[in-house]
Amino acid sequence: MRRVFAGAAVAAVVRLGFCLGGAWAARGDNRPAPKGPDEDGTKAALVKIAGEGMMESHAFQYLTELSDDIGARVTGTPAERKAEEWGVAKMKAIGLENVHTEKYQLWRGWTRGTAQGELLEPIRRPLHVDAMGWTGSTPAGGAEGEVVTANLFDIEEEVKHASRLSGKVVLVVMQGEPKKSGDVLFAIFGDFLKAAGKAGAVAVIGGQGGAKASGMNLTHTGILGFDADFAIPVLSMTAEDQGQLERYVESGKKVRVRLNVQNTFSNAPVEAANVVGEIRGRENPEQVLVVGAHLDSWDLSEGATDNGTGSASVLGSAEAIARSGLRPRRTIRFVLFTGEEQGLDGSFAYMKQHQAEMGNHLGDVVLDNGQGPVKEFQLGGRDDLVVSFRPFAQSLSSIREIPVNARVESGTDTLPFSMAGLPGINMDQDSPDYKYTHHSAADALEAVKPEVLAQNATLMALTAYWIADRPERFATPWSAEKTAKMLRAQQQYEMLKAFGLWKFGDLGAEGKGRNDPPQN
Ligand SMILES: [Zn+2]
């Protein structure tokens, strides 16, 4: 569900990273230099796996099957169920062990119907709109209203004055400077949608977190919170159409539109499942590294870049390791998560179902940022692991230079692992076109290059095998207190709190509790 904001100001806020202080300085002691593949005995295996991954790759074939034979796969729908069955069949064909599904309940199901828009005043023409996920319908036959704007950057004030929106079509705009970070605005935007619905607004025009579309006449659907649904119709409108409406409103022209939006909610929770398969460890099979991506997608196209590429990389990485005939010291568990797009439901369900063995987990490795090549290893908050991971990353330099940092990625299935004090490792990608394909009608196989996919799958296989096979255990979970402190330091507190996901109370807050001794 990775939030992509088109507004430049918001984007700057969202991308505000943090300074990775002290990762090197902390090693100013007598500890031996960390060992990479050249010194720790894993090199020969990695060379074999790299060969399998690059020369015998079927990742693009898997992506083609997923895109063309299954297509869109919204969590809890028959198509998504079919994708689960496909994932099971692929994992079995690759030769993974213990292949099975792990069921969980999604709070509510949703099916897209139709969405039509028409500009009535000051000129008449059709408008390009699509419904946001898990949002409601206009009355049958549609409804008309005058367009009024609401400023996302002043959204708390807008919530207070929501009564002015009665009978109106609300166009979300971005004016001035945001007072909150993009993720927090995203959370408050949900409050605004509730207030607008209560006030009797006809519909709200605004994308994920209120963001505007990226252009090229594309709409971008998506969820509007973690497990959040809204009775009011919420629409993504193309940037070109929205720009015109904004110009009309700004110049004082009266703008009227007609919208007809029909979607269906289920009355009860729906069932979904993660797809799981393993390569069992030869020495410590009880210790588990999860390698994952989300199998579910949105439904304006076939979900090739979100996250067909990640799913195909997981299968491609599993295949490269399986074909090498090598067995790592510890277990690699390949998981195709579902429910990611509704609020990381599959990965949160995984944490719950595997709670008893969390102490034996080493973290997870996820790829979910579109179609581009891997550009960064983000170790999900674990700054203590950067130093030991770096020699491995350097061993990949003849494939790609990939920097390492400890950043937390909260927009995909890495977050539940980071919240459990484990490295939720995000293989971030250089995907400049993702802003167009993200949750749009352009999210199709045409956007993906086979050679990039094969390389990403291979890098995933190498990362997984190195972590699982190196002699020293890569990571053990941090305490809740240390984890809470890290999440606060990485500016995750406000966002998690706003979405109701903060489970640490005042742990990690300034002046609260004690500092944990360093763990390694
Ligand atoms: Zn995704």
Short mmCIF file of C-alpha atoms and ligand atoms in Angstrom, two decimals:
data_model
loop_
_atom_site.label_atom_id
_atom_site.label_comp_id
_atom_site.label_asym_id
_atom_site.label_seq_id
_atom_site.Cartn_x
_atom_site.Cartn_y
_atom_site.Cartn_z
CA MET A 1 0.00 0.00 0.00
CA ARG A 2 3.13 2.15 -0.10
CA ARG A 3 1.97 5.71 -0.11
CA VAL A 4 3.06 7.65 -3.14
CA PHE A 5 2.40 11.36 -2.95
CA ALA A 6 2.43 13.41 -6.11
CA GLY A 7 2.47 16.82 -4.43
CA ALA A 8 6.05 18.07 -4.36
CA ALA A 9 5.74 19.52 -0.89
CA VAL A 10 4.34 16.33 0.55
CA ALA A 11 6.87 14.21 -1.29
CA ALA A 12 9.66 16.18 0.32
CA VAL A 13 8.15 15.53 3.71
CA VAL A 14 7.53 11.85 3.07
CA ARG A 15 11.06 11.27 1.86
CA LEU A 16 12.58 13.08 4.82
CA GLY A 17 14.98 10.37 5.83
CA PHE A 18 16.95 10.29 9.01
CA CYS A 19 20.64 10.58 9.50
CA LEU A 20 22.20 7.23 10.22
CA GLY A 21 24.47 8.35 12.98
CA GLY A 22 27.01 6.22 14.69
CA ALA A 23 26.77 2.98 12.75
CA TRP A 24 30.46 3.08 12.03
CA ALA A 25 31.47 5.04 15.08
CA ALA A 26 29.89 2.40 17.29
CA ARG A 27 32.51 -0.04 16.02
CA GLY A 28 35.38 2.01 17.35
CA ASP A 29 36.29 -0.92 19.57
CA ASN A 30 38.26 -4.12 19.46
CA ARG A 31 35.59 -6.19 17.78
CA PRO A 32 36.82 -8.02 14.67
CA ALA A 33 35.87 -6.59 11.28
CA PRO A 34 32.62 -8.12 10.03
CA LYS A 35 33.05 -10.93 7.54
CA GLY A 36 31.58 -10.87 4.06
CA PRO A 37 31.11 -13.82 1.70
CA ASP A 38 34.84 -13.90 0.91
CA GLU A 39 35.71 -14.63 4.54
CA ASP A 40 32.68 -16.40 5.99
CA GLY A 41 32.59 -19.40 3.65
CA THR A 42 29.40 -18.51 1.76
CA LYS A 43 31.00 -17.27 -1.47
CA ALA A 44 31.00 -20.50 -3.48
CA ALA A 45 27.33 -21.08 -2.76
CA LEU A 46 26.46 -17.51 -3.70
CA VAL A 47 28.32 -17.82 -7.01
CA LYS A 48 26.34 -20.96 -7.84
CA ILE A 49 23.04 -19.32 -6.90
CA ALA A 50 23.88 -16.19 -8.92
CA GLY A 51 24.48 -18.38 -11.95
CA GLU A 52 21.17 -20.18 -11.53
CA GLY A 53 19.36 -16.88 -10.95
CA MET A 54 20.76 -15.08 -13.97
CA MET A 55 21.05 -17.92 -16.49
CA GLU A 56 18.02 -20.07 -15.63
CA SER A 57 15.56 -17.40 -14.56
CA HIS A 58 11.83 -17.98 -14.96
CA ALA A 59 10.86 -14.87 -13.02
CA PHE A 60 9.45 -13.07 -16.05
CA GLN A 61 7.54 -16.17 -17.07
CA TYR A 62 5.97 -16.27 -13.59
CA LEU A 63 5.09 -12.60 -13.85
CA THR A 64 3.53 -13.15 -17.27
CA GLU A 65 1.36 -15.99 -15.94
CA LEU A 66 0.29 -13.95 -12.93
CA SER A 67 -0.50 -10.90 -15.07
CA ASP A 68 -2.25 -12.64 -17.95
CA ASP A 69 -3.75 -15.85 -16.54
CA ILE A 70 -4.96 -14.32 -13.27
CA GLY A 71 -4.73 -10.56 -13.66
CA ALA A 72 -6.14 -8.25 -10.99
CA ARG A 73 -6.36 -9.96 -7.58
CA VAL A 74 -7.97 -7.87 -4.88
CA THR A 75 -7.72 -9.52 -1.46
CA GLY A 76 -10.73 -11.64 -0.60
CA THR A 77 -12.01 -11.98 -4.19
CA PRO A 78 -12.19 -15.18 -6.26
CA ALA A 79 -9.31 -13.90 -8.44
CA GLU A 80 -7.10 -13.48 -5.39
CA ARG A 81 -8.03 -17.03 -4.29
CA LYS A 82 -6.97 -18.24 -7.72
CA ALA A 83 -3.66 -16.40 -7.27
CA GLU A 84 -3.13 -18.26 -3.96
CA GLU A 85 -3.69 -21.58 -5.73
CA TRP A 86 -1.29 -20.51 -8.47
CA GLY A 87 1.33 -19.58 -5.86
CA VAL A 88 0.98 -22.99 -4.19
CA ALA A 89 1.39 -24.76 -7.54
CA LYS A 90 4.47 -22.69 -8.43
CA MET A 91 6.14 -23.28 -5.07
CA LYS A 92 5.54 -27.02 -5.38
CA ALA A 93 6.88 -27.08 -8.94
CA ILE A 94 10.01 -25.24 -7.80
CA GLY A 95 10.52 -27.96 -5.19
CA LEU A 96 9.93 -26.04 -1.97
CA GLU A 97 9.09 -27.96 1.19
CA ASN A 98 6.03 -27.59 3.46
CA VAL A 99 4.08 -25.68 0.83
CA HIS A 100 0.73 -24.57 2.25
CA THR A 101 -1.58 -21.61 2.77
CA GLU A 102 -2.22 -19.82 6.07
CA LYS A 103 -5.73 -18.43 6.29
CA TYR A 104 -6.86 -15.28 8.05
CA GLN A 105 -9.89 -13.02 7.98
CA LEU A 106 -10.07 -9.64 6.29
CA TRP A 107 -12.45 -7.36 8.19
CA ARG A 108 -14.66 -6.76 5.15
CA GLY A 109 -14.72 -7.53 1.44
CA TRP A 110 -15.23 -5.02 -1.35
CA THR A 111 -16.02 -5.19 -5.06
CA ARG A 112 -15.61 -2.39 -7.54
CA GLY A 113 -18.62 -1.54 -9.66
CA THR A 114 -18.79 1.42 -12.02
CA ALA A 115 -17.61 5.02 -11.68
CA GLN A 116 -18.73 7.72 -14.07
CA GLY A 117 -18.20 11.44 -13.88
CA GLU A 118 -19.49 14.30 -15.97
CA LEU A 119 -18.65 17.98 -15.86
CA LEU A 120 -21.93 19.92 -16.19
CA GLU A 121 -20.76 23.51 -15.64
CA PRO A 122 -19.02 25.68 -16.86
CA ILE A 123 -18.58 23.34 -19.85
CA ARG A 124 -19.92 19.89 -20.44
CA ARG A 125 -17.68 16.84 -20.88
CA PRO A 126 -16.96 13.45 -19.37
CA LEU A 127 -14.51 13.25 -16.43
CA HIS A 128 -12.03 10.43 -15.80
CA VAL A 129 -12.60 8.99 -12.35
CA ASP A 130 -12.24 5.68 -10.50
CA ALA A 131 -13.31 4.71 -7.00
CA MET A 132 -10.78 4.40 -4.22
CA GLY A 133 -10.77 0.96 -2.60
CA TRP A 134 -13.24 0.14 0.17
CA THR A 135 -15.32 3.29 -0.46
CA GLY A 136 -19.03 3.59 -1.03
CA SER A 137 -21.57 4.53 -3.68
CA THR A 138 -23.73 7.42 -4.78
CA PRO A 139 -27.48 6.81 -4.87
CA ALA A 140 -28.44 4.56 -7.80
CA GLY A 141 -28.41 6.64 -10.95
CA GLY A 142 -25.90 9.11 -9.50
CA ALA A 143 -25.95 12.52 -7.88
CA GLU A 144 -25.07 16.08 -8.78
CA GLY A 145 -23.32 18.73 -6.80
CA GLU A 146 -21.37 21.93 -6.83
CA VAL A 147 -17.61 21.48 -6.51
CA VAL A 148 -15.93 23.02 -3.47
CA THR A 149 -12.30 22.58 -2.48
CA ALA A 150 -10.82 21.35 0.81
CA ASN A 151 -7.15 21.92 1.60
CA LEU A 152 -5.25 18.74 2.52
CA PHE A 153 -2.51 20.84 4.12
CA ASP A 154 -5.06 22.32 6.52
CA ILE A 155 -7.05 19.12 6.94
CA GLU A 156 -7.64 19.41 10.71
CA GLU A 157 -9.40 22.74 10.14
CA GLU A 158 -11.35 21.20 7.29
CA VAL A 159 -12.60 18.46 9.63
CA LYS A 160 -13.90 21.13 12.03
CA HIS A 161 -15.78 22.95 9.28
CA ALA A 162 -17.10 19.88 7.49
CA SER A 163 -20.75 21.00 7.76
CA ARG A 164 -20.15 23.41 4.84
CA LEU A 165 -19.70 20.33 2.62
CA SER A 166 -23.35 19.26 2.78
CA GLY A 167 -24.63 18.50 -0.73
CA LYS A 168 -21.26 19.38 -2.29
CA VAL A 169 -18.68 17.47 -4.28
CA VAL A 170 -15.42 17.98 -2.41
CA LEU A 171 -12.23 18.46 -4.41
CA VAL A 172 -9.12 17.90 -2.28
CA VAL A 173 -6.34 20.37 -3.10
CA MET A 174 -2.92 21.13 -1.67
CA GLN A 175 -2.34 24.79 -0.86
CA GLY A 176 0.51 26.31 1.08
CA GLU A 177 2.81 24.19 3.19
CA PRO A 178 1.85 20.98 5.02
CA LYS A 179 1.89 21.25 8.80
CA LYS A 180 2.23 17.49 9.28
CA SER A 181 4.20 14.73 7.59
CA GLY A 182 2.61 12.94 4.66
CA ASP A 183 1.90 9.77 6.66
CA VAL A 184 0.15 11.70 9.41
CA LEU A 185 -1.88 13.65 6.84
CA PHE A 186 -2.83 10.25 5.41
CA ALA A 187 -4.26 9.23 8.79
CA ILE A 188 -6.12 12.50 9.39
CA PHE A 189 -7.52 12.35 5.86
CA GLY A 190 -9.55 9.35 7.06
CA ASP A 191 -11.10 11.52 9.79
CA PHE A 192 -11.91 14.09 7.13
CA LEU A 193 -13.67 11.49 4.95
CA LYS A 194 -15.80 10.43 7.90
CA ALA A 195 -16.68 14.05 8.66
CA ALA A 196 -17.52 14.79 5.03
CA GLY A 197 -19.73 11.70 4.87
CA LYS A 198 -21.52 12.66 8.06
CA ALA A 199 -22.05 16.18 6.75
CA GLY A 200 -23.80 14.78 3.67
CA ALA A 201 -21.22 15.55 0.99
CA VAL A 202 -22.01 13.86 -2.35
CA ALA A 203 -18.46 12.55 -2.86
CA VAL A 204 -14.82 13.39 -2.26
CA ILE A 205 -12.31 13.66 -5.10
CA GLY A 206 -8.88 12.76 -3.74
CA GLY A 207 -6.49 9.82 -3.93
CA GLN A 208 -4.58 7.85 -1.26
CA GLY A 209 -4.00 10.25 1.59
CA GLY A 210 -5.70 12.95 -0.47
CA ALA A 211 -2.90 12.87 -3.04
CA LYS A 212 -3.37 14.07 -6.60
CA ALA A 213 -2.84 11.73 -9.57
CA SER A 214 0.53 11.70 -11.35
CA GLY A 215 -0.58 12.71 -14.83
CA MET A 216 -0.81 10.99 -18.26
CA ASN A 217 -4.56 10.86 -17.66
CA LEU A 218 -4.27 8.03 -15.12
CA THR A 219 -6.25 7.46 -11.94
CA HIS A 220 -4.72 5.72 -8.92
CA THR A 221 -6.91 3.65 -6.63
CA GLY A 222 -5.89 2.41 -3.18
CA ILE A 223 -6.96 2.02 0.42
CA LEU A 224 -7.47 5.09 2.62
CA GLY A 225 -6.06 3.74 5.89
CA PHE A 226 -5.16 0.47 7.60
CA ASP A 227 -8.32 -1.68 7.35
CA ALA A 228 -10.35 1.46 6.68
CA ASP A 229 -13.62 1.66 4.77
CA PHE A 230 -15.79 4.66 4.10
CA ALA A 231 -19.45 4.91 3.15
CA ILE A 232 -18.91 8.12 1.19
CA PRO A 233 -17.75 7.66 -2.42
CA VAL A 234 -14.11 8.72 -2.75
CA LEU A 235 -12.70 9.11 -6.23
CA SER A 236 -9.33 9.35 -7.85
CA MET A 237 -9.55 11.81 -10.76
CA THR A 238 -6.91 12.21 -13.45
CA ALA A 239 -4.50 15.09 -12.80
CA GLU A 240 -5.54 16.69 -16.08
CA ASP A 241 -9.24 16.76 -15.18
CA GLN A 242 -8.56 17.82 -11.62
CA GLY A 243 -6.29 20.64 -12.80
CA GLN A 244 -9.09 22.01 -14.93
CA LEU A 245 -11.58 21.90 -12.06
CA GLU A 246 -9.07 23.63 -9.80
CA ARG A 247 -8.57 26.41 -12.34
CA TYR A 248 -12.33 26.94 -12.62
CA VAL A 249 -12.78 27.12 -8.86
CA GLU A 250 -9.79 29.44 -8.42
CA SER A 251 -11.13 31.86 -11.02
CA GLY A 252 -14.49 31.96 -9.25
CA LYS A 253 -16.45 30.00 -11.86
CA LYS A 254 -19.28 27.85 -10.67
CA VAL A 255 -18.45 24.18 -11.19
CA ARG A 256 -21.07 21.45 -11.19
CA VAL A 257 -20.46 17.74 -11.73
CA ARG A 258 -22.54 14.61 -11.90
CA LEU A 259 -21.12 11.40 -10.42
CA ASN A 260 -22.42 7.87 -10.53
CA VAL A 261 -20.38 5.46 -8.42
CA GLN A 262 -21.48 1.94 -7.51
CA ASN A 263 -19.43 -0.39 -5.32
CA THR A 264 -20.33 -3.33 -3.10
CA PHE A 265 -19.19 -4.23 0.40
CA SER A 266 -19.54 -7.67 1.93
CA ASN A 267 -21.65 -7.83 5.07
CA ALA A 268 -19.17 -10.05 6.87
CA PRO A 269 -15.42 -10.63 7.01
CA VAL A 270 -13.90 -12.47 4.05
CA GLU A 271 -11.24 -15.16 4.04
CA ALA A 272 -7.79 -14.70 2.54
CA ALA A 273 -4.51 -16.59 2.92
CA ASN A 274 -0.76 -16.18 2.70
CA VAL A 275 1.10 -18.72 0.57
CA VAL A 276 4.09 -20.30 2.29
CA GLY A 277 6.89 -22.65 1.22
CA GLU A 278 10.31 -23.39 2.65
CA ILE A 279 13.87 -24.46 2.06
CA ARG A 280 14.61 -26.05 5.42
CA GLY A 281 17.88 -25.27 7.14
CA ARG A 282 20.53 -28.00 7.43
CA GLU A 283 21.83 -27.05 10.91
CA ASN A 284 19.25 -24.81 12.55
CA PRO A 285 15.99 -25.45 10.74
CA GLU A 286 14.08 -23.82 13.62
CA GLN A 287 15.67 -20.46 12.77
CA VAL A 288 13.73 -18.73 10.01
CA LEU A 289 14.37 -15.93 7.54
CA VAL A 290 11.21 -14.82 5.73
CA VAL A 291 11.53 -13.77 2.09
CA GLY A 292 8.33 -12.14 0.94
CA ALA A 293 6.28 -9.92 -1.32
CA HIS A 294 2.58 -9.37 -1.68
CA LEU A 295 0.56 -11.41 -4.11
CA ASP A 296 -2.58 -9.30 -3.93
CA SER A 297 -3.03 -6.29 -6.21
CA TRP A 298 -5.45 -3.54 -7.13
CA ASP A 299 -7.88 -3.93 -9.94
CA LEU A 300 -7.51 -1.15 -12.51
CA SER A 301 -5.01 -3.36 -14.31
CA GLU A 302 -3.12 -6.61 -13.70
CA GLY A 303 -0.82 -5.60 -10.83
CA ALA A 304 2.38 -6.40 -12.72
CA THR A 305 4.46 -3.78 -10.89
CA ASP A 306 2.56 -3.84 -7.59
CA ASN A 307 3.47 -6.38 -6.67
CA GLY A 308 3.77 -8.93 -9.45
CA THR A 309 7.45 -8.03 -9.68
CA GLY A 310 7.94 -8.78 -5.98
CA SER A 311 5.97 -12.04 -6.17
CA ALA A 312 7.93 -13.16 -9.24
CA SER A 313 11.16 -12.21 -7.44
CA VAL A 314 10.23 -14.35 -4.44
CA LEU A 315 9.51 -17.32 -6.70
CA GLY A 316 12.58 -16.62 -8.84
CA SER A 317 14.81 -16.41 -5.76
CA ALA A 318 13.36 -19.64 -4.38
CA GLU A 319 13.98 -21.34 -7.69
CA ALA A 320 17.60 -20.14 -7.94
CA ILE A 321 18.37 -21.54 -4.50
CA ALA A 322 16.41 -24.77 -5.04
CA ARG A 323 18.14 -25.44 -8.37
CA SER A 324 21.57 -24.85 -6.85
CA GLY A 325 20.94 -27.95 -4.74
CA LEU A 326 22.39 -26.13 -1.74
CA ARG A 327 20.79 -26.03 1.67
CA PRO A 328 21.49 -23.07 3.96
CA ARG A 329 22.28 -23.46 7.66
CA ARG A 330 18.91 -21.98 8.61
CA THR A 331 15.44 -22.13 7.06
CA ILE A 332 14.39 -19.72 4.35
CA ARG A 333 10.60 -19.32 4.40
CA PHE A 334 9.16 -17.86 1.20
CA VAL A 335 5.87 -16.08 1.80
CA LEU A 336 3.49 -14.56 -0.74
CA PHE A 337 1.50 -12.27 1.49
CA THR A 338 -2.02 -11.10 0.68
CA GLY A 339 -4.00 -8.23 2.18
CA GLU A 340 -1.02 -5.91 1.87
CA GLU A 341 -3.04 -3.34 -0.01
CA GLN A 342 -5.72 -3.23 2.67
CA GLY A 343 -3.26 -2.49 5.49
CA LEU A 344 -0.53 -5.16 5.59
CA ASP A 345 -3.18 -7.64 6.77
CA GLY A 346 -1.32 -10.72 5.56
CA SER A 347 1.98 -9.86 7.21
CA PHE A 348 0.29 -8.77 10.44
CA ALA A 349 -1.63 -12.09 10.38
CA TYR A 350 1.67 -13.92 9.84
CA MET A 351 3.17 -12.27 12.95
CA LYS A 352 0.15 -13.33 14.99
CA GLN A 353 0.11 -16.91 13.71
CA HIS A 354 3.86 -17.33 14.24
CA GLN A 355 4.14 -15.40 17.48
CA ALA A 356 5.47 -18.42 19.37
CA GLU A 357 8.43 -18.77 16.99
CA MET A 358 9.20 -15.05 16.61
CA GLY A 359 12.26 -15.45 18.82
CA ASN A 360 13.63 -17.79 16.17
CA HIS A 361 13.07 -15.37 13.31
CA LEU A 362 15.93 -13.51 11.66
CA GLY A 363 13.78 -10.87 9.95
CA ASP A 364 12.21 -10.57 6.54
CA VAL A 365 13.40 -9.46 3.11
CA VAL A 366 10.81 -7.73 0.91
CA LEU A 367 10.72 -6.23 -2.58
CA ASP A 368 7.74 -3.95 -3.30
CA ASN A 369 8.70 -0.74 -5.00
CA GLY A 370 7.75 -1.27 -8.60
CA GLN A 371 9.66 -2.24 -11.69
CA GLY A 372 13.13 -0.75 -11.27
CA PRO A 373 16.44 -2.31 -10.20
CA VAL A 374 17.32 -2.63 -6.53
CA LYS A 375 18.98 0.58 -5.35
CA GLU A 376 19.22 0.29 -1.57
CA PHE A 377 19.09 -2.20 1.28
CA GLN A 378 17.04 -0.66 4.11
CA LEU A 379 17.49 -2.73 7.26
CA GLY A 380 14.21 -1.76 8.90
CA GLY A 381 15.49 0.09 11.94
CA ARG A 382 18.35 -2.24 12.84
CA ASP A 383 21.30 0.14 12.74
CA ASP A 384 23.35 -2.49 14.62
CA LEU A 385 23.25 -4.73 11.53
CA VAL A 386 24.45 -2.22 8.95
CA VAL A 387 28.12 -2.92 9.62
CA SER A 388 27.77 -6.69 9.28
CA PHE A 389 25.54 -6.40 6.19
CA ARG A 390 27.80 -3.99 4.31
CA PRO A 391 30.52 -6.51 3.29
CA PHE A 392 27.78 -8.66 1.77
CA ALA A 393 26.39 -5.68 -0.19
CA GLN A 394 29.92 -4.87 -1.34
CA SER A 395 30.31 -8.44 -2.63
CA LEU A 396 27.48 -7.63 -5.10
CA SER A 397 29.27 -4.64 -6.58
CA SER A 398 30.02 -6.32 -9.91
CA ILE A 399 26.23 -6.66 -10.33
CA ARG A 400 25.23 -3.32 -8.75
CA GLU A 401 26.50 -0.86 -6.16
CA ILE A 402 23.82 -1.07 -3.48
CA PRO A 403 24.14 1.15 -0.40
CA VAL A 404 22.94 -0.06 3.00
CA ASN A 405 21.10 1.93 5.66
CA ALA A 406 18.85 1.25 8.64
CA ARG A 407 15.73 3.04 7.41
CA VAL A 408 12.27 1.66 8.28
CA GLU A 409 9.91 1.17 5.34
CA SER A 410 6.41 1.39 6.79
CA GLY A 411 4.47 1.09 3.53
CA THR A 412 4.87 -2.64 2.96
CA ASP A 413 5.26 -6.04 4.67
CA THR A 414 8.51 -4.97 6.31
CA LEU A 415 6.65 -2.91 8.93
CA PRO A 416 5.26 -5.76 11.09
CA PHE A 417 8.80 -7.21 11.34
CA SER A 418 10.34 -3.86 12.23
CA MET A 419 7.62 -3.44 14.87
CA ALA A 420 8.64 -6.84 16.28
CA GLY A 421 12.22 -5.59 16.66
CA LEU A 422 13.44 -7.64 13.71
CA PRO A 423 15.06 -6.32 10.55
CA GLY A 424 12.23 -5.77 8.07
CA ILE A 425 14.63 -5.48 5.16
CA ASN A 426 13.32 -3.48 2.24
CA MET A 427 15.05 -3.94 -1.10
CA ASP A 428 14.25 -0.45 -2.32
CA GLN A 429 14.13 0.08 -6.07
CA ASP A 430 14.93 2.80 -8.55
CA SER A 431 11.51 3.02 -10.25
CA PRO A 432 10.94 6.48 -11.73
CA ASP A 433 7.88 5.29 -13.71
CA TYR A 434 6.23 3.75 -10.65
CA LYS A 435 4.39 6.99 -9.98
CA TYR A 436 2.44 6.28 -13.18
CA THR A 437 1.94 2.51 -12.79
CA HIS A 438 1.18 2.65 -9.06
CA HIS A 439 -2.40 1.36 -8.56
CA SER A 440 -3.32 2.62 -12.03
CA ALA A 441 -4.56 1.24 -15.35
CA ALA A 442 -0.91 1.26 -16.49
CA ASP A 443 0.19 -1.35 -13.94
CA ALA A 444 0.75 -3.94 -16.64
CA LEU A 445 3.44 -6.30 -17.92
CA GLU A 446 4.57 -3.72 -20.50
CA ALA A 447 6.12 -1.73 -17.66
CA VAL A 448 8.51 -4.51 -16.62
CA LYS A 449 11.88 -5.39 -18.16
CA PRO A 450 12.75 -9.11 -17.94
CA GLU A 451 16.46 -8.49 -17.31
CA VAL A 452 15.75 -6.14 -14.40
CA LEU A 453 13.36 -8.66 -12.88
CA ALA A 454 15.89 -11.51 -13.24
CA GLN A 455 18.54 -9.39 -11.55
CA ASN A 456 16.23 -8.38 -8.69
CA ALA A 457 15.20 -12.01 -8.12
CA THR A 458 18.86 -13.03 -8.10
CA LEU A 459 19.78 -10.29 -5.63
CA MET A 460 16.92 -11.46 -3.43
CA ALA A 461 18.19 -15.06 -3.60
CA LEU A 462 21.73 -13.99 -2.70
CA THR A 463 20.54 -11.84 0.20
CA ALA A 464 18.34 -14.62 1.54
CA TYR A 465 20.98 -17.30 1.24
CA TRP A 466 23.75 -15.19 2.75
CA ILE A 467 21.66 -14.24 5.79
CA ALA A 468 20.42 -17.81 6.29
CA ASP A 469 23.77 -19.50 5.73
CA ARG A 470 26.43 -17.26 7.31
CA PRO A 471 27.98 -18.95 10.37
CA GLU A 472 26.90 -16.23 12.81
CA ARG A 473 23.19 -15.70 13.38
CA PHE A 474 22.30 -12.43 11.61
CA ALA A 475 19.77 -11.00 14.07
CA THR A 476 17.68 -11.69 17.15
CA PRO A 477 14.62 -9.60 18.02
CA TRP A 478 15.10 -6.38 19.97
CA SER A 479 13.13 -5.80 23.15
CA ALA A 480 9.88 -3.84 22.89
CA GLU A 481 11.54 -0.89 24.60
CA LYS A 482 14.48 -0.74 22.24
CA THR A 483 12.15 -1.21 19.28
CA ALA A 484 9.85 1.60 20.46
CA LYS A 485 12.82 3.90 20.84
CA MET A 486 14.02 3.10 17.33
CA LEU A 487 10.56 3.65 15.83
CA ARG A 488 10.35 7.04 17.53
CA ALA A 489 13.83 7.97 16.33
CA GLN A 490 12.77 7.05 12.81
CA GLN A 491 9.70 9.30 12.98
CA GLN A 492 7.27 6.39 12.90
CA TYR A 493 5.53 7.16 16.21
CA GLU A 494 3.12 9.87 15.05
CA MET A 495 2.06 7.88 12.00
CA LEU A 496 1.58 4.58 13.87
CA LYS A 497 -0.28 6.39 16.63
CA ALA A 498 -2.53 8.21 14.14
CA PHE A 499 -3.44 4.90 12.47
CA GLY A 500 -4.01 3.18 15.82
CA LEU A 501 -1.06 0.82 15.34
CA TRP A 502 1.22 2.05 18.13
CA LYS A 503 1.31 -0.80 20.68
CA PHE A 504 4.19 0.38 22.86
CA GLY A 505 2.47 2.87 25.17
CA ASP A 506 5.05 5.37 26.37
CA LEU A 507 7.92 2.95 25.88
CA GLY A 508 10.93 4.55 24.27
CA ALA A 509 9.73 8.09 24.96
CA GLU A 510 12.24 10.67 26.19
CA GLY A 511 12.91 10.24 29.87
CA LYS A 512 10.81 7.06 30.17
CA GLY A 513 12.20 3.72 31.31
CA ARG A 514 15.78 2.62 31.08
CA ASN A 515 18.08 2.15 28.13
CA ASP A 516 18.57 -1.42 27.05
CA PRO A 517 22.09 -2.73 26.97
CA PRO A 518 23.27 -3.15 23.38
CA GLN A 519 22.43 -6.49 21.79
CA ASN A 520 24.07 -8.13 18.86
ZN ZN B 1 2.71 -3.00 -3.16
#
